[in-house]
PDB file of C-alpha atoms in Angstrom:
ATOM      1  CA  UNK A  25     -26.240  16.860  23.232  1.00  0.00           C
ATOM      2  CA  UNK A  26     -25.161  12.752  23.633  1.00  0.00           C
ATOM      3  CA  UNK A  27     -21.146  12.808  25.143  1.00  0.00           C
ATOM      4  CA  UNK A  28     -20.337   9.277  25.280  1.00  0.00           C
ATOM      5  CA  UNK A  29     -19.436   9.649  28.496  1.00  0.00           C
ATOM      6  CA  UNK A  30     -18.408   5.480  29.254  1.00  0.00           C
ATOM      7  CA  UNK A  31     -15.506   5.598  25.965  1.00  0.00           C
ATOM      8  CA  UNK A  32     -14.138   8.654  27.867  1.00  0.00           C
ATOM      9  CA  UNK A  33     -14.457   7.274  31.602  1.00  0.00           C
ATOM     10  CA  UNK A  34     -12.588   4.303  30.099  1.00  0.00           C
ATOM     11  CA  UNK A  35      -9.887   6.366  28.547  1.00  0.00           C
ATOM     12  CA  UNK A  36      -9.273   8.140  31.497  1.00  0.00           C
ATOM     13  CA  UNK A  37      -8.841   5.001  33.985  1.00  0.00           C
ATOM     14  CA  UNK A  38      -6.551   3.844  31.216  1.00  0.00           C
ATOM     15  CA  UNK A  39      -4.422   6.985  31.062  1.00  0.00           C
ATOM     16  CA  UNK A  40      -4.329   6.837  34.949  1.00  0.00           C
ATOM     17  CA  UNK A  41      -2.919   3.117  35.345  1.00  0.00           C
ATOM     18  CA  UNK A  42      -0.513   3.622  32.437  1.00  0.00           C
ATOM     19  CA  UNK A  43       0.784   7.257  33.774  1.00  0.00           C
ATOM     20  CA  UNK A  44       0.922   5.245  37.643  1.00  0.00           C
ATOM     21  CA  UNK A  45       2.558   2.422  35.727  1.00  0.00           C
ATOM     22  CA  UNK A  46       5.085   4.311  33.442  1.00  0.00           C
ATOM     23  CA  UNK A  47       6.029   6.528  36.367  1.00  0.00           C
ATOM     24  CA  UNK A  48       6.773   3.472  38.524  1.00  0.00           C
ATOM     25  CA  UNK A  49       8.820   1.877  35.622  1.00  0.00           C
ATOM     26  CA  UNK A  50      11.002   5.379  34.970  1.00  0.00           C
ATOM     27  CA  UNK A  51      11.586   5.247  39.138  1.00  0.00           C
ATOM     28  CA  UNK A  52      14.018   2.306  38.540  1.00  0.00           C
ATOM     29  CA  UNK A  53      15.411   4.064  35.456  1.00  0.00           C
ATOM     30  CA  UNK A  54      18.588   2.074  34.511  1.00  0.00           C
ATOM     31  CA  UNK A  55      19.016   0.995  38.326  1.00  0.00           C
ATOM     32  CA  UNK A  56      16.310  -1.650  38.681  1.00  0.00           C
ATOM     33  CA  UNK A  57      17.315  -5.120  39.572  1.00  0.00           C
ATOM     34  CA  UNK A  58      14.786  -7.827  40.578  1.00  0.00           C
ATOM     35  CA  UNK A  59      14.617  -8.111  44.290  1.00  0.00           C
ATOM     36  CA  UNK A  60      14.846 -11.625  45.677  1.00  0.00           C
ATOM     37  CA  UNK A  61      11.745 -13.099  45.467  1.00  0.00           C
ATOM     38  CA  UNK A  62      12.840 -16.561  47.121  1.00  0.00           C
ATOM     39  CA  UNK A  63      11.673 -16.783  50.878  1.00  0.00           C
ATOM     40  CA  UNK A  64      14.594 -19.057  51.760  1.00  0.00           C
ATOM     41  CA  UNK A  65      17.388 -16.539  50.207  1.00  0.00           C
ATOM     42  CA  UNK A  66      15.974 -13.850  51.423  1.00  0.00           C
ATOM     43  CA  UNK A  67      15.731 -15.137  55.236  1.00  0.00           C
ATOM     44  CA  UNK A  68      19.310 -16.906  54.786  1.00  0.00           C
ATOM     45  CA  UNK A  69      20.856 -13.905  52.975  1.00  0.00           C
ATOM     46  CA  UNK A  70      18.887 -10.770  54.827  1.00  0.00           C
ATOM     47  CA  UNK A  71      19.404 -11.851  57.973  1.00  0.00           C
ATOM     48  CA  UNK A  72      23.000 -10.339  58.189  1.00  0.00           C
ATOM     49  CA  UNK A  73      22.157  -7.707  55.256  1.00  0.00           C
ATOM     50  CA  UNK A  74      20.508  -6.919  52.446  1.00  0.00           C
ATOM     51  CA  UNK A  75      19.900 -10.061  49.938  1.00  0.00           C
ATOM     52  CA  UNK A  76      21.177  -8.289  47.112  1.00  0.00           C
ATOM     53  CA  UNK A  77      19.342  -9.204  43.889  1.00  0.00           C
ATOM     54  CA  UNK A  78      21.162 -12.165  41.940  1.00  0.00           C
ATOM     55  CA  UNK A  79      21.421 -10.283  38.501  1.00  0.00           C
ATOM     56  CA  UNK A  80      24.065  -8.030  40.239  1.00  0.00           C
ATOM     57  CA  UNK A  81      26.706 -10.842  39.618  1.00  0.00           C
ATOM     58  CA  UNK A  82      27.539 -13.679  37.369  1.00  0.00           C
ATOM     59  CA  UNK A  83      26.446 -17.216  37.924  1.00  0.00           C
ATOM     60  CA  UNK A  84      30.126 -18.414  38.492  1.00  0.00           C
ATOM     61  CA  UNK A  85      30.208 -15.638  41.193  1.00  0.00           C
ATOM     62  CA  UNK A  86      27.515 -16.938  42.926  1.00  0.00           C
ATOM     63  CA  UNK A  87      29.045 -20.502  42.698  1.00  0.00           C
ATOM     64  CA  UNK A  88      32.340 -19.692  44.001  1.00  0.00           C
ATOM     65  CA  UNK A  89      30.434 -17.631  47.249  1.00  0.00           C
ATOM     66  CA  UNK A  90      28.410 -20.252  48.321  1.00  0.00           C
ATOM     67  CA  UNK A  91      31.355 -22.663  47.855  1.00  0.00           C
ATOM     68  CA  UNK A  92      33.087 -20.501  50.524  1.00  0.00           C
ATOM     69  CA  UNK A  93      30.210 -19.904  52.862  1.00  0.00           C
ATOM     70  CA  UNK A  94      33.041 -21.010  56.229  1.00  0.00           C
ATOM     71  CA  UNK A  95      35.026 -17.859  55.588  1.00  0.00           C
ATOM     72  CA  UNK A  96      32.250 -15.524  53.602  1.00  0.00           C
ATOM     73  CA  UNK A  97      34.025 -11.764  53.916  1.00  0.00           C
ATOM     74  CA  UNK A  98      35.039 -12.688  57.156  1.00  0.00           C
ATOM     75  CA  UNK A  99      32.164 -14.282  58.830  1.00  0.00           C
ATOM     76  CA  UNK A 100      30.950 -17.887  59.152  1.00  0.00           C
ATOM     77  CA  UNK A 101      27.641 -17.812  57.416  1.00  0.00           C
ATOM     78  CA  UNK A 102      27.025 -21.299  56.321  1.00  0.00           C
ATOM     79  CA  UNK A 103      24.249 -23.097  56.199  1.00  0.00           C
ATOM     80  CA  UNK A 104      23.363 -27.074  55.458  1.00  0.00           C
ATOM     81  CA  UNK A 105      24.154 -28.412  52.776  1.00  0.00           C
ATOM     82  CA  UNK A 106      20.456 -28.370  51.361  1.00  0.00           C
ATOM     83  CA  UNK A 107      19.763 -24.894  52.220  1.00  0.00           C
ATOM     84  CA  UNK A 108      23.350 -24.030  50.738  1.00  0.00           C
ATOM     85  CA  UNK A 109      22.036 -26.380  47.112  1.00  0.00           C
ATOM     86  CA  UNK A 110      18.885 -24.382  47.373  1.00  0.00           C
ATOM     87  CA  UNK A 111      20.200 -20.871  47.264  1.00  0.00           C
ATOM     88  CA  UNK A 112      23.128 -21.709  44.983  1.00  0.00           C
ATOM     89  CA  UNK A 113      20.404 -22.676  42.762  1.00  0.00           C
ATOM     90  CA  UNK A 114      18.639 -20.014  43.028  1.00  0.00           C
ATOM     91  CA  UNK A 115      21.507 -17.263  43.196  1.00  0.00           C
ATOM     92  CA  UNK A 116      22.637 -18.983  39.675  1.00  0.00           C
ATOM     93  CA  UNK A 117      19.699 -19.241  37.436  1.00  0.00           C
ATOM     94  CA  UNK A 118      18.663 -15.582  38.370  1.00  0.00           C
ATOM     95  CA  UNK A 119      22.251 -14.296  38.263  1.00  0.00           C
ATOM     96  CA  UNK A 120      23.456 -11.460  35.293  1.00  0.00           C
ATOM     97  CA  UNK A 121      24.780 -13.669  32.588  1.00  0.00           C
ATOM     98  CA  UNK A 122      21.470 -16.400  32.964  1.00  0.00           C
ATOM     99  CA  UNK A 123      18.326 -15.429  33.777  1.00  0.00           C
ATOM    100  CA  UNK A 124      19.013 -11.946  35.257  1.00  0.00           C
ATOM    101  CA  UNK A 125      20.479 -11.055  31.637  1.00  0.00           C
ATOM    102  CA  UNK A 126      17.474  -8.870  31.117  1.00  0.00           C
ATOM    103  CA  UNK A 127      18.366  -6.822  34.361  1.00  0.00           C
ATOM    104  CA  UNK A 128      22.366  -7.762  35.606  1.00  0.00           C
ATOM    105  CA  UNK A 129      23.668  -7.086  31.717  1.00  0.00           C
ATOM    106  CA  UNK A 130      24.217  -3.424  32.156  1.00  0.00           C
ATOM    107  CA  UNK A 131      27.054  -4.318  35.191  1.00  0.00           C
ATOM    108  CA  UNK A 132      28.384  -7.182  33.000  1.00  0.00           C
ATOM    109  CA  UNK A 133      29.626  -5.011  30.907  1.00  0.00           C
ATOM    110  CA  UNK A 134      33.666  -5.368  31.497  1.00  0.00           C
ATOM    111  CA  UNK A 135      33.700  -7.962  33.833  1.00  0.00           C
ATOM    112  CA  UNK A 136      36.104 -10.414  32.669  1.00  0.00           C
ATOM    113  CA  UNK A 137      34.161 -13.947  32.127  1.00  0.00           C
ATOM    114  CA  UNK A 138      37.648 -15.693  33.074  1.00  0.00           C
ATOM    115  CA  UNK A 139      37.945 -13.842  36.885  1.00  0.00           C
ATOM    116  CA  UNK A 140      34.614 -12.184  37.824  1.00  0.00           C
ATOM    117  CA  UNK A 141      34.616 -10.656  41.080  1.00  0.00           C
ATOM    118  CA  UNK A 142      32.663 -11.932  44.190  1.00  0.00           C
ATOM    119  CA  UNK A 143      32.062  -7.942  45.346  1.00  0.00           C
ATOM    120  CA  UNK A 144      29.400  -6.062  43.904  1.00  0.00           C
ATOM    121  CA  UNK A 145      31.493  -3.204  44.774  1.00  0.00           C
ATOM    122  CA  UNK A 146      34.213  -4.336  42.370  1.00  0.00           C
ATOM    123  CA  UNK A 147      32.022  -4.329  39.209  1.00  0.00           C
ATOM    124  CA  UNK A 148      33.302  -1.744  36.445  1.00  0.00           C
ATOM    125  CA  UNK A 149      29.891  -0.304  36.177  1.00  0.00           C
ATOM    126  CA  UNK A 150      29.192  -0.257  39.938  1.00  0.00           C
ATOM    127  CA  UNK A 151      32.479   1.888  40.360  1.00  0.00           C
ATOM    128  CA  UNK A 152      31.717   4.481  38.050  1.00  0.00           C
ATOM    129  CA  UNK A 153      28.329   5.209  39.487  1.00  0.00           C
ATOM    130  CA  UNK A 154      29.701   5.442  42.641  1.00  0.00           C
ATOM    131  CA  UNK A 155      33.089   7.453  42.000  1.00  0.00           C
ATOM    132  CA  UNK A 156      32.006  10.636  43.017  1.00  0.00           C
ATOM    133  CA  UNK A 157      31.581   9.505  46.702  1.00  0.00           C
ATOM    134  CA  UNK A 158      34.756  10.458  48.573  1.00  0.00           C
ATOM    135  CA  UNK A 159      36.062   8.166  51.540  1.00  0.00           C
ATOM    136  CA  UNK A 160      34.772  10.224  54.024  1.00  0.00           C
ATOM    137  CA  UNK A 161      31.410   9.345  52.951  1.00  0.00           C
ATOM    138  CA  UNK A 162      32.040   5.296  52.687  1.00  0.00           C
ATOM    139  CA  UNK A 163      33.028   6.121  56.553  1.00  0.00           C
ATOM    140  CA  UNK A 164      29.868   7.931  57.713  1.00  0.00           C
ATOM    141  CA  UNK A 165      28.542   6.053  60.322  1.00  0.00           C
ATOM    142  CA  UNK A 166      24.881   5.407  58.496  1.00  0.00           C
ATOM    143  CA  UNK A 167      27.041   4.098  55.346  1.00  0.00           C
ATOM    144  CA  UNK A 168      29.836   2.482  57.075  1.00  0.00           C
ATOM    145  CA  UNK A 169      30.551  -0.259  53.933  1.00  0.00           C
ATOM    146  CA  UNK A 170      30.553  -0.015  50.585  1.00  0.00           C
ATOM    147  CA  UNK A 171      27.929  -2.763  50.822  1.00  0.00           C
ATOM    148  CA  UNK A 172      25.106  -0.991  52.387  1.00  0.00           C
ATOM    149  CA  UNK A 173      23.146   0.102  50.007  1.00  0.00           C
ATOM    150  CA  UNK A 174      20.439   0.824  51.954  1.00  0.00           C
ATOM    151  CA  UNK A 175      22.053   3.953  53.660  1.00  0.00           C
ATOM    152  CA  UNK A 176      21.488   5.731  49.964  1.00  0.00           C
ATOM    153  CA  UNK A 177      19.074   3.852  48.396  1.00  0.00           C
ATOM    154  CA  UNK A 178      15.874   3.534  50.499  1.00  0.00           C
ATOM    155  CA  UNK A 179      14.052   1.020  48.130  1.00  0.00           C
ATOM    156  CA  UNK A 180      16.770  -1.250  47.565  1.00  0.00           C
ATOM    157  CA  UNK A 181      14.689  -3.817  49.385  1.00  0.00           C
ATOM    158  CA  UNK A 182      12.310  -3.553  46.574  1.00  0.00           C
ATOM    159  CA  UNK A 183      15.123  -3.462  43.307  1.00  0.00           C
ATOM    160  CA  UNK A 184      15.463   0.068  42.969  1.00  0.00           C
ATOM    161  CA  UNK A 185      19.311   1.721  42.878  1.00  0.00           C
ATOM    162  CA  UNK A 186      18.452   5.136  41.857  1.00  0.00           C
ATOM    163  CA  UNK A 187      19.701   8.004  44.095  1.00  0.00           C
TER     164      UNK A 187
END
């Protein structure tokens, strides 16, 4: 009997890279944002936490942040002026509403265009997700801020929000 054993061989490698592929695109599901990928942002922005992917906000978001860098949530975190133009830059042609859109539309979604907030944590979208989480649990000492997304979401680092 002739099996045409290299068409199979082939089919199976193929079946394997698309089933390791498909299962790594479902692990994201709807919570996959693209991780910074700029070595200056993320060394600026991860050295006091997590450099939270720019699709998570609007560009003008961005804008007005960076603009306010001398009081940023209560800390001093600015930078010179170049390194400040660099990730500004960078912040607003990967944010939600530019190139991000493909990612950051999803927690667009109600944000008013006029007033868009500078807190992830005030996004409409964001909210809901998160509404089942009492404020004993925002308090736990491994959570601690609303901003910390690490505590719950251990690949984060890598663009992925699912629980």
């Amino acid at each position: 009997m002739n099996i045409p054993y290299r068409p199979i061989a082939l089919s199976l490698v193929a079946m394997i890279f698309s089933g390791i592929f498909l299962a790594r695109a479902q692990a994201g599901g709807g919570h996959y944002f693209a991780p910074v990928s700029d070595p200056v942002v993320r060394e600026e922005c991860g050295s006091c936490h997590l450099a939270f992917p720019p699709s998570m906000l609007p560009a003008s978001s961005w804008k007005r942040m960076m603009g306010e860098l001398d009081k940023h949530f209560g800390t001093d975190a600015s930078v010179s002026p170049a390194t400040a133009e660099h990730i500004t830059r960078y912040l607003s042609e990967n944010a939600a509403d530019t190139g991000g859109q493909r990612y950051g539309s999803k927690l667009m979604r109600g944000v008013s265009v006029q007033n868009p907030p500078l807190r992830i944590t005030e996004l409409p979208k964001w909210v809901r997700e998160h509404r089942e989480i009492s404020s004993k649990g925002w308090l736990r000492n491994n959570v601690r801020t609303k901003a910390n997304c690490l505590a719950c979401h251990a690949d984060a680092e890598r663009g992925y929000y699912d629980e």
